[in-house]
Amino acid sequence: VLDGGFLQGFTGGERPPYSINLVLTPFSLLILFLVHTLSFLLSIHLLIRGVPEPTTKFVPLFILNILGVSGIILTGDLFNLFVFLEILSISSVSLIGFMRDGKGLEGGLKYLIVGGVGSSLYLLAVIILYKYTGTLNMADVGMRIGEVPEGMRQFVMLLIIAGLGVEAEIFPFNMWVPDAYQGADTRVTTLLASITSKAGMFGLVRVLFTVLGAGMNILLYLGVITFVISELMALKTKNIKRVLAYSSMGQAGLAMIAFGINTAASIAAGMLLMINHAVSKFVMFGSIEVLTDRFRLDDIKGIGLKFPVPAWSFLLATLSLLGFPFFIGFWVKLNLIFSLKPYLLVPVLLIFAVEIAYYTRILWTMFSGEAKMGKTLAGSSAVLLIGVVIVIALAFVYPYILNLSVKGTSELLFRGLYIYRVLGGGL
């Protein structure tokens, strides 16, 4: 896989499409390694910080969430993607409302409603594709997609974008995100922002590129709208968790812009944006969780001077997210800028400036004045330091990550490659 090959497992002794299969490709390896590394670090953080009570309920939900993420990334079957999507959604709803407070239950309910509608729309798309192609295997449906009438293909494409767009956090299917991120326990928010959302992005990109071979222009336009609206909302928001939620939505939009441009350079940039965002938000939400129980901007005044380790961890992760030199974010955003269509260059750069503005406001507040309150827990900063090391190390291993992401672009740009390798020559 590291050399651009595919690794496949299937049931029943029969090759796909006559069996259920799991497929590991360069793209899926990149994202799978990312989410499992972060989930491992989050598990350690939970052990140090304390697992929310009752642990007998929280731990299975946490494991189910990671199972759902892993299944979405690995599955080669459209219906099984729906199954893993349901596992992910149910566990996420339960985790968001786990503390049983008003805001958590409100956020969980909003996600439940929007996610339920999204899952239903995706399932309808799968049913339509099965009706016309007689198969559920992604590669096989991709090979037979021409059997679906053009108008119906367009309808299916819209259903899939709407269905998976909920988990990918793109407009207009992301209205649940700020309330869910704010209402959930910050340890759960860390999971949602750095791990769970990446499954939605991956699933949407996989189905559009590999199965349908269409929808990139819509992805581009929705990405632009998501990026602009989310970053402007972050600028006017005073609650730190909501700011980071809008920022996550904006980064999802930026990644969709990269994938929607649909060139080798832009797709590679999209993959790297997912990595940079996941690692940065892991450290940022983890830092906030260690620093404070209150999340208004005024509540973090001077807190960085009182608790330097988590505060500096937040600072370094922010610099990587913003694309400052010496961080992987710099190279990722530089690659994206060179890939942008001319008419997108000025708007994207202006929104980059907006992003810098609201993060500067947070950092200035965090490192100035006298702290009114704050919290720490012995050992909690250890995982943050590991996260910071990863943030810094990514810049040094960037050529290797870029090399793997470039291999991953081939399976998306040339969907016949995925189809051929999964079906063993195109059955």
GROMACS .gro file of C-alpha atoms in nm:
model
  427
    1VAL     CA    1   0.000   0.000   0.000
    2LEU     CA    2   0.288   0.237   0.078
    3ASP     CA    3   0.406   0.181  -0.279
    4GLY     CA    4   0.064   0.260  -0.423
    5GLY     CA    5  -0.087  -0.089  -0.411
    6PHE     CA    6  -0.417  -0.209  -0.264
    7LEU     CA    7  -0.479  -0.459   0.017
    8GLN     CA    8  -0.818  -0.629   0.021
    9GLY     CA    9  -1.003  -0.872   0.244
   10PHE     CA   10  -1.336  -1.034   0.155
   11THR     CA   11  -1.579  -1.291   0.292
   12GLY     CA   12  -1.699  -1.628   0.167
   13GLY     CA   13  -1.399  -1.715  -0.048
   14GLU     CA   14  -1.539  -1.527  -0.347
   15ARG     CA   15  -1.391  -1.213  -0.496
   16PRO     CA   16  -1.598  -0.895  -0.505
   17PRO     CA   17  -1.861  -0.816  -0.616
   18TYR     CA   18  -1.987  -1.153  -0.487
   19SER     CA   19  -1.863  -1.089  -0.133
   20ILE     CA   20  -1.839  -0.816   0.126
   21ASN     CA   21  -1.496  -0.654   0.114
   22LEU     CA   22  -1.269  -0.420   0.306
   23VAL     CA   23  -1.015  -0.227   0.099
   24LEU     CA   24  -0.696  -0.057   0.216
   25THR     CA   25  -0.563   0.195  -0.035
   26PRO     CA   26  -0.304   0.475  -0.003
   27PHE     CA   27  -0.583   0.726   0.070
   28SER     CA   28  -0.757   0.507   0.327
   29LEU     CA   29  -0.424   0.411   0.488
   30LEU     CA   30  -0.338   0.777   0.534
   31ILE     CA   31  -0.667   0.862   0.705
   32LEU     CA   32  -0.694   0.533   0.895
   33PHE     CA   33  -0.347   0.575   1.047
   34LEU     CA   34  -0.438   0.933   1.138
   35VAL     CA   35  -0.761   0.849   1.321
   36HIS     CA   36  -0.617   0.549   1.504
   37THR     CA   37  -0.313   0.745   1.621
   38LEU     CA   38  -0.535   1.022   1.754
   39SER     CA   39  -0.786   0.780   1.908
   40PHE     CA   40  -0.500   0.606   2.089
   41LEU     CA   41  -0.374   0.939   2.226
   42LEU     CA   42  -0.728   1.039   2.323
   43SER     CA   43  -0.768   0.708   2.507
   44ILE     CA   44  -0.456   0.784   2.710
   45HIS     CA   45  -0.584   1.135   2.778
   46LEU     CA   46  -0.914   0.991   2.900
   47LEU     CA   47  -0.732   0.754   3.135
   48ILE     CA   48  -0.531   1.044   3.280
   49ARG     CA   49  -0.810   1.299   3.285
   50GLY     CA   50  -1.075   1.053   3.391
   51VAL     CA   51  -1.335   0.869   3.184
   52PRO     CA   52  -1.684   1.022   3.221
   53GLU     CA   53  -1.912   0.821   3.450
   54PRO     CA   54  -2.055   0.566   3.409
   55THR     CA   55  -1.746   0.425   3.240
   56THR     CA   56  -1.931   0.102   3.154
   57LYS     CA   57  -2.141   0.306   2.910
   58PHE     CA   58  -1.889   0.564   2.791
   59VAL     CA   59  -1.612   0.322   2.694
   60PRO     CA   60  -1.831   0.099   2.470
   61LEU     CA   61  -1.971   0.410   2.299
   62PHE     CA   62  -1.620   0.542   2.243
   63ILE     CA   63  -1.508   0.210   2.093
   64LEU     CA   64  -1.820   0.191   1.874
   65ASN     CA   65  -1.747   0.540   1.746
   66ILE     CA   66  -1.395   0.441   1.641
   67LEU     CA   67  -1.537   0.121   1.487
   68GLY     CA   68  -1.780   0.327   1.280
   69VAL     CA   69  -1.503   0.560   1.165
   70SER     CA   70  -1.275   0.268   1.071
   71GLY     CA   71  -1.555   0.087   0.887
   72ILE     CA   72  -1.644   0.390   0.676
   73ILE     CA   73  -1.280   0.429   0.577
   74LEU     CA   74  -1.224   0.063   0.491
   75THR     CA   75  -1.551  -0.063   0.345
   76GLY     CA   76  -1.583  -0.130  -0.025
   77ASP     CA   77  -1.960  -0.176  -0.007
   78LEU     CA   78  -2.223   0.098  -0.026
   79PHE     CA   79  -2.468  -0.068   0.213
   80ASN     CA   80  -2.202  -0.148   0.469
   81LEU     CA   81  -2.100   0.217   0.454
   82PHE     CA   82  -2.458   0.290   0.564
   83VAL     CA   83  -2.427   0.036   0.847
   84PHE     CA   84  -2.103   0.190   0.972
   85LEU     CA   85  -2.256   0.536   0.931
   86GLU     CA   86  -2.539   0.431   1.163
   87ILE     CA   87  -2.293   0.292   1.418
   88LEU     CA   88  -2.103   0.621   1.404
   89SER     CA   89  -2.418   0.834   1.429
   90ILE     CA   90  -2.579   0.646   1.718
   91SER     CA   91  -2.259   0.643   1.922
   92SER     CA   92  -2.196   1.013   1.847
   93VAL     CA   93  -2.548   1.114   1.955
   94SER     CA   94  -2.508   0.918   2.278
   95LEU     CA   95  -2.167   1.071   2.349
   96ILE     CA   96  -2.283   1.428   2.279
   97GLY     CA   97  -2.566   1.397   2.531
   98PHE     CA   98  -2.372   1.173   2.769
   99MET     CA   99  -2.345   1.426   3.053
  100ARG     CA  100  -2.726   1.471   3.043
  101ASP     CA  101  -2.715   1.848   3.080
  102GLY     CA  102  -2.937   2.086   2.884
  103LYS     CA  103  -2.688   2.198   2.619
  104GLY     CA  104  -2.555   1.847   2.562
  105LEU     CA  105  -2.903   1.702   2.516
  106GLU     CA  106  -2.997   1.990   2.285
  107GLY     CA  107  -2.686   1.939   2.072
  108GLY     CA  108  -2.742   1.564   2.063
  109LEU     CA  109  -3.106   1.605   1.961
  110LYS     CA  110  -3.017   1.841   1.676
  111TYR     CA  111  -2.752   1.599   1.552
  112LEU     CA  112  -2.997   1.308   1.585
  113ILE     CA  113  -3.259   1.482   1.370
  114VAL     CA  114  -3.021   1.608   1.101
  115GLY     CA  115  -2.816   1.288   1.102
  116GLY     CA  116  -3.128   1.073   1.080
  117VAL     CA  117  -3.251   1.261   0.774
  118GLY     CA  118  -2.903   1.243   0.620
  119SER     CA  119  -2.875   0.868   0.673
  120SER     CA  120  -3.219   0.816   0.518
  121LEU     CA  121  -3.125   1.017   0.211
  122TYR     CA  122  -2.804   0.819   0.169
  123LEU     CA  123  -2.994   0.490   0.205
  124LEU     CA  124  -3.241   0.603  -0.062
  125ALA     CA  125  -2.947   0.672  -0.295
  126VAL     CA  126  -2.811   0.321  -0.230
  127ILE     CA  127  -3.151   0.165  -0.304
  128ILE     CA  128  -3.176   0.352  -0.635
  129LEU     CA  129  -2.825   0.247  -0.737
  130TYR     CA  130  -2.901  -0.115  -0.650
  131LYS     CA  131  -3.222  -0.104  -0.855
  132TYR     CA  132  -3.034  -0.005  -1.169
  133THR     CA  133  -2.703  -0.190  -1.124
  134GLY     CA  134  -2.800  -0.496  -0.919
  135THR     CA  135  -2.494  -0.462  -0.695
  136LEU     CA  136  -2.379  -0.281  -0.382
  137ASN     CA  137  -2.003  -0.315  -0.426
  138MET     CA  138  -1.851   0.030  -0.481
  139ALA     CA  139  -1.618  -0.080  -0.757
  140ASP     CA  140  -1.891  -0.276  -0.934
  141VAL     CA  141  -2.142   0.009  -0.909
  142GLY     CA  142  -1.871   0.242  -1.037
  143MET     CA  143  -1.818   0.016  -1.338
  144ARG     CA  144  -2.193  -0.008  -1.409
  145ILE     CA  145  -2.286   0.352  -1.331
  146GLY     CA  146  -2.355   0.413  -1.700
  147GLU     CA  147  -2.660   0.186  -1.665
  148VAL     CA  148  -2.824   0.448  -1.443
  149PRO     CA  149  -3.017   0.713  -1.642
  150GLU     CA  150  -2.849   1.054  -1.644
  151GLY     CA  151  -3.128   1.232  -1.457
  152MET     CA  152  -3.139   0.963  -1.192
  153ARG     CA  153  -2.758   0.979  -1.156
  154GLN     CA  154  -2.783   1.350  -1.080
  155PHE     CA  155  -3.057   1.284  -0.825
  156VAL     CA  156  -2.850   1.012  -0.658
  157MET     CA  157  -2.551   1.247  -0.647
  158LEU     CA  158  -2.756   1.510  -0.462
  159LEU     CA  159  -2.888   1.249  -0.218
  160ILE     CA  160  -2.536   1.130  -0.140
  161ILE     CA  161  -2.400   1.482  -0.092
  162ALA     CA  162  -2.689   1.561   0.142
  163GLY     CA  163  -2.661   1.231   0.327
  164LEU     CA  164  -2.286   1.224   0.384
  165GLY     CA  165  -2.257   1.603   0.402
  166VAL     CA  166  -2.400   1.588   0.755
  167GLU     CA  167  -2.096   1.396   0.883
  168ALA     CA  168  -1.858   1.590   0.657
  169GLU     CA  169  -1.984   1.914   0.819
  170ILE     CA  170  -2.048   2.102   0.495
  171PHE     CA  171  -2.316   2.365   0.433
  172PRO     CA  172  -2.614   2.349   0.461
  173PHE     CA  173  -2.601   2.018   0.649
  174ASN     CA  174  -2.376   2.137   0.934
  175MET     CA  175  -2.612   2.352   1.141
  176TRP     CA  176  -2.593   2.097   1.423
  177VAL     CA  177  -2.217   2.132   1.469
  178PRO     CA  178  -2.183   2.444   1.692
  179ASP     CA  179  -2.449   2.331   1.940
  180ALA     CA  180  -2.317   1.975   1.950
  181TYR     CA  181  -1.956   2.086   1.999
  182GLN     CA  182  -2.054   2.336   2.267
  183GLY     CA  183  -2.293   2.107   2.452
  184ALA     CA  184  -2.080   1.793   2.454
  185ASP     CA  185  -1.813   1.727   2.713
  186THR     CA  186  -1.488   1.870   2.576
  187ARG     CA  187  -1.332   1.524   2.565
  188VAL     CA  188  -1.616   1.418   2.334
  189THR     CA  189  -1.578   1.736   2.129
  190THR     CA  190  -1.212   1.645   2.077
  191LEU     CA  191  -1.326   1.311   1.934
  192LEU     CA  192  -1.585   1.472   1.706
  193ALA     CA  193  -1.354   1.741   1.567
  194SER     CA  194  -1.036   1.543   1.515
  195ILE     CA  195  -1.162   1.192   1.434
  196THR     CA  196  -1.534   1.153   1.362
  197SER     CA  197  -1.560   1.434   1.108
  198LYS     CA  198  -1.280   1.282   0.900
  199ALA     CA  199  -1.490   0.971   0.837
  200GLY     CA  200  -1.765   1.185   0.688
  201MET     CA  201  -1.521   1.368   0.461
  202PHE     CA  202  -1.361   1.041   0.352
  203GLY     CA  203  -1.693   0.870   0.281
  204LEU     CA  204  -1.823   1.161   0.075
  205VAL     CA  205  -1.506   1.185  -0.132
  206ARG     CA  206  -1.487   0.807  -0.181
  207VAL     CA  207  -1.843   0.773  -0.311
  208LEU     CA  208  -1.838   1.081  -0.535
  209PHE     CA  209  -1.500   1.009  -0.693
  210THR     CA  210  -1.498   0.629  -0.705
  211VAL     CA  211  -1.863   0.532  -0.748
  212LEU     CA  212  -2.025   0.823  -0.930
  213GLY     CA  213  -1.727   0.994  -1.088
  214ALA     CA  214  -1.927   1.318  -1.060
  215GLY     CA  215  -2.027   1.597  -0.824
  216MET     CA  216  -1.693   1.774  -0.794
  217ASN     CA  217  -1.829   2.112  -0.904
  218ILE     CA  218  -2.107   2.096  -0.645
  219LEU     CA  219  -1.848   1.993  -0.387
  220LEU     CA  220  -1.641   2.298  -0.484
  221TYR     CA  221  -1.931   2.543  -0.454
  222LEU     CA  222  -2.055   2.399  -0.126
  223GLY     CA  223  -1.697   2.408   0.004
  224VAL     CA  224  -1.666   2.778  -0.077
  225ILE     CA  225  -1.998   2.861   0.091
  226THR     CA  226  -1.908   2.650   0.395
  227PHE     CA  227  -1.564   2.809   0.426
  228VAL     CA  228  -1.686   3.168   0.398
  229ILE     CA  229  -1.993   3.144   0.623
  230SER     CA  230  -1.822   2.936   0.892
  231GLU     CA  231  -1.517   3.161   0.925
  232LEU     CA  232  -1.732   3.476   0.938
  233MET     CA  233  -1.948   3.318   1.209
  234ALA     CA  234  -1.633   3.230   1.405
  235LEU     CA  235  -1.526   3.595   1.391
  236LYS     CA  236  -1.842   3.716   1.568
  237THR     CA  237  -1.860   3.434   1.824
  238LYS     CA  238  -1.736   3.475   2.183
  239ASN     CA  239  -1.765   3.117   2.309
  240ILE     CA  240  -1.435   2.934   2.255
  241LYS     CA  241  -1.589   2.594   2.180
  242ARG     CA  242  -1.826   2.747   1.927
  243VAL     CA  243  -1.537   2.937   1.767
  244LEU     CA  244  -1.346   2.611   1.729
  245ALA     CA  245  -1.662   2.444   1.597
  246TYR     CA  246  -1.708   2.708   1.326
  247SER     CA  247  -1.337   2.683   1.252
  248SER     CA  248  -1.373   2.306   1.204
  249MET     CA  249  -1.664   2.364   0.967
  250GLY     CA  250  -1.451   2.616   0.778
  251GLN     CA  251  -1.162   2.372   0.748
  252ALA     CA  252  -1.404   2.107   0.620
  253GLY     CA  253  -1.516   2.357   0.357
  254LEU     CA  254  -1.157   2.430   0.264
  255ALA     CA  255  -1.085   2.059   0.220
  256MET     CA  256  -1.394   2.024   0.000
  257ILE     CA  257  -1.270   2.316  -0.211
  258ALA     CA  258  -0.945   2.127  -0.262
  259PHE     CA  259  -1.120   1.804  -0.360
  260GLY     CA  260  -1.371   1.991  -0.575
  261ILE     CA  261  -1.098   2.154  -0.786
  262ASN     CA  262  -1.021   1.795  -0.889
  263THR     CA  263  -0.654   1.815  -0.987
  264ALA     CA  264  -0.372   1.598  -0.857
  265ALA     CA  265  -0.220   1.887  -0.661
  266SER     CA  266  -0.549   2.001  -0.511
  267ILE     CA  267  -0.662   1.651  -0.410
  268ALA     CA  268  -0.328   1.592  -0.237
  269ALA     CA  269  -0.374   1.927  -0.061
  270GLY     CA  270  -0.722   1.818   0.048
  271MET     CA  271  -0.585   1.502   0.209
  272LEU     CA  272  -0.314   1.699   0.387
  273LEU     CA  273  -0.567   1.957   0.505
  274MET     CA  274  -0.760   1.674   0.671
  275ILE     CA  275  -0.444   1.562   0.851
  276ASN     CA  276  -0.338   1.910   0.961
  277HIS     CA  277  -0.687   1.994   1.084
  278ALA     CA  278  -0.729   1.666   1.275
  279VAL     CA  279  -0.399   1.692   1.462
  280SER     CA  280  -0.431   2.065   1.529
  281LYS     CA  281  -0.786   2.040   1.662
  282PHE     CA  282  -0.692   1.741   1.876
  283VAL     CA  283  -0.432   1.955   2.053
  284MET     CA  284  -0.649   2.268   2.063
  285PHE     CA  285  -0.958   2.106   2.214
  286GLY     CA  286  -0.737   1.900   2.445
  287SER     CA  287  -0.566   2.218   2.565
  288ILE     CA  288  -0.896   2.394   2.630
  289GLU     CA  289  -1.024   2.088   2.817
  290VAL     CA  290  -0.721   2.098   3.047
  291LEU     CA  291  -0.728   2.476   3.092
  292THR     CA  292  -1.084   2.565   3.181
  293ASP     CA  293  -1.442   2.456   3.247
  294ARG     CA  294  -1.580   2.789   3.123
  295PHE     CA  295  -1.559   2.879   2.759
  296ARG     CA  296  -1.644   3.245   2.712
  297LEU     CA  297  -1.359   3.455   2.580
  298ASP     CA  298  -1.335   3.653   2.905
  299ASP     CA  299  -1.297   3.330   3.103
  300ILE     CA  300  -0.959   3.250   2.947
  301LYS     CA  301  -0.807   3.594   3.011
  302GLY     CA  302  -0.445   3.550   3.125
  303ILE     CA  303  -0.485   3.176   3.162
  304GLY     CA  304  -0.189   3.112   2.933
  305LEU     CA  305   0.045   3.281   3.180
  306LYS     CA  306  -0.084   3.070   3.467
  307PHE     CA  307  -0.075   2.735   3.284
  308PRO     CA  308   0.193   2.766   3.013
  309VAL     CA  309   0.215   2.405   2.889
  310PRO     CA  310  -0.144   2.362   2.765
  311ALA     CA  311  -0.158   2.726   2.654
  312TRP     CA  312   0.157   2.699   2.444
  313SER     CA  313   0.030   2.369   2.307
  314PHE     CA  314  -0.281   2.556   2.192
  315LEU     CA  315  -0.065   2.830   2.040
  316LEU     CA  316   0.156   2.593   1.839
  317ALA     CA  317  -0.142   2.394   1.711
  318THR     CA  318  -0.309   2.720   1.609
  319LEU     CA  319  -0.002   2.830   1.415
  320SER     CA  320  -0.004   2.501   1.224
  321LEU     CA  321  -0.376   2.532   1.151
  322LEU     CA  322  -0.330   2.888   1.025
  323GLY     CA  323  -0.043   2.785   0.798
  324PHE     CA  324   0.248   2.969   0.955
  325PRO     CA  325   0.600   2.887   0.827
  326PHE     CA  326   0.786   2.591   0.981
  327PHE     CA  327   0.459   2.399   1.023
  328ILE     CA  328   0.299   2.150   0.786
  329GLY     CA  329   0.002   2.384   0.754
  330PHE     CA  330   0.222   2.632   0.568
  331TRP     CA  331   0.311   2.383   0.294
  332VAL     CA  332  -0.044   2.251   0.274
  333LYS     CA  333  -0.201   2.594   0.228
  334LEU     CA  334   0.074   2.696  -0.013
  335ASN     CA  335  -0.003   2.392  -0.228
  336LEU     CA  336  -0.372   2.473  -0.212
  337ILE     CA  337  -0.320   2.837  -0.312
  338PHE     CA  338  -0.123   2.730  -0.618
  339SER     CA  339  -0.408   2.490  -0.707
  340LEU     CA  340  -0.689   2.744  -0.674
  341LYS     CA  341  -0.885   2.867  -0.971
  342PRO     CA  342  -0.809   3.239  -1.028
  343TYR     CA  343  -1.156   3.356  -0.925
  344LEU     CA  344  -1.119   3.180  -0.588
  345LEU     CA  345  -0.779   3.321  -0.494
  346VAL     CA  346  -0.885   3.658  -0.350
  347PRO     CA  347  -1.188   3.531  -0.152
  348VAL     CA  348  -0.987   3.246   0.001
  349LEU     CA  349  -0.700   3.477   0.099
  350LEU     CA  350  -0.946   3.723   0.256
  351ILE     CA  351  -1.103   3.447   0.463
  352PHE     CA  352  -0.754   3.333   0.566
  353ALA     CA  353  -0.715   3.686   0.707
  354VAL     CA  354  -1.045   3.651   0.895
  355GLU     CA  355  -0.920   3.323   1.039
  356ILE     CA  356  -0.600   3.488   1.159
  357ALA     CA  357  -0.802   3.772   1.313
  358TYR     CA  358  -1.023   3.563   1.540
  359TYR     CA  359  -0.744   3.330   1.648
  360THR     CA  360  -0.526   3.633   1.727
  361ARG     CA  361  -0.808   3.760   1.949
  362ILE     CA  362  -0.817   3.429   2.137
  363LEU     CA  363  -0.439   3.411   2.180
  364TRP     CA  364  -0.413   3.775   2.286
  365THR     CA  365  -0.677   3.718   2.553
  366MET     CA  366  -0.517   3.395   2.666
  367PHE     CA  367  -0.172   3.547   2.716
  368SER     CA  368  -0.263   3.891   2.855
  369GLY     CA  369  -0.405   4.011   3.184
  370GLU     CA  370  -0.453   3.825   3.508
  371ALA     CA  371  -0.618   3.485   3.514
  372LYS     CA  372  -0.948   3.479   3.702
  373MET     CA  373  -0.979   3.102   3.703
  374GLY     CA  374  -0.847   2.787   3.546
  375LYS     CA  375  -0.784   2.423   3.614
  376THR     CA  376  -0.513   2.167   3.561
  377LEU     CA  377  -0.474   1.802   3.631
  378ALA     CA  378  -0.138   1.643   3.696
  379GLY     CA  379  -0.023   1.452   3.393
  380SER     CA  380  -0.292   1.590   3.163
  381SER     CA  381  -0.041   1.793   2.967
  382ALA     CA  382   0.163   1.485   2.875
  383VAL     CA  383  -0.069   1.384   2.591
  384LEU     CA  384  -0.083   1.745   2.472
  385LEU     CA  385   0.295   1.751   2.451
  386ILE     CA  386   0.286   1.433   2.242
  387GLY     CA  387   0.030   1.603   2.020
  388VAL     CA  388   0.254   1.909   1.987
  389VAL     CA  389   0.548   1.686   1.896
  390ILE     CA  390   0.332   1.535   1.620
  391VAL     CA  391   0.231   1.883   1.500
  392ILE     CA  392   0.596   1.986   1.476
  393ALA     CA  393   0.714   1.650   1.339
  394LEU     CA  394   0.461   1.662   1.056
  395ALA     CA  395   0.659   1.947   0.902
  396PHE     CA  396   0.972   1.730   0.892
  397VAL     CA  397   0.799   1.421   0.750
  398TYR     CA  398   0.593   1.630   0.507
  399PRO     CA  399   0.770   1.491   0.196
  400TYR     CA  400   0.679   1.134   0.297
  401ILE     CA  401   0.317   1.224   0.374
  402LEU     CA  402   0.295   1.416   0.048
  403ASN     CA  403   0.432   1.115  -0.139
  404LEU     CA  404   0.162   0.888   0.004
  405SER     CA  405  -0.110   1.146  -0.060
  406VAL     CA  406   0.004   1.176  -0.422
  407LYS     CA  407  -0.034   0.798  -0.455
  408GLY     CA  408  -0.381   0.841  -0.305
  409THR     CA  409  -0.478   1.092  -0.572
  410SER     CA  410  -0.441   0.825  -0.841
  411GLU     CA  411  -0.727   0.613  -0.704
  412LEU     CA  412  -0.954   0.921  -0.703
  413LEU     CA  413  -0.855   1.081  -1.033
  414PHE     CA  414  -0.845   0.748  -1.217
  415ARG     CA  415  -1.143   0.561  -1.074
  416GLY     CA  416  -1.081   0.277  -1.318
  417LEU     CA  417  -0.767   0.195  -1.118
  418TYR     CA  418  -0.972   0.134  -0.803
  419ILE     CA  419  -1.232  -0.065  -0.997
  420TYR     CA  420  -0.971  -0.280  -1.172
  421ARG     CA  421  -0.778  -0.365  -0.857
  422VAL     CA  422  -1.082  -0.439  -0.642
  423LEU     CA  423  -1.257  -0.654  -0.902
  424GLY     CA  424  -0.941  -0.832  -1.009
  425GLY     CA  425  -0.942  -0.711  -1.366
  426GLY     CA  426  -1.295  -0.576  -1.388
  427LEU     CA  427  -1.537  -0.868  -1.358
   0.00000   0.00000   0.00000
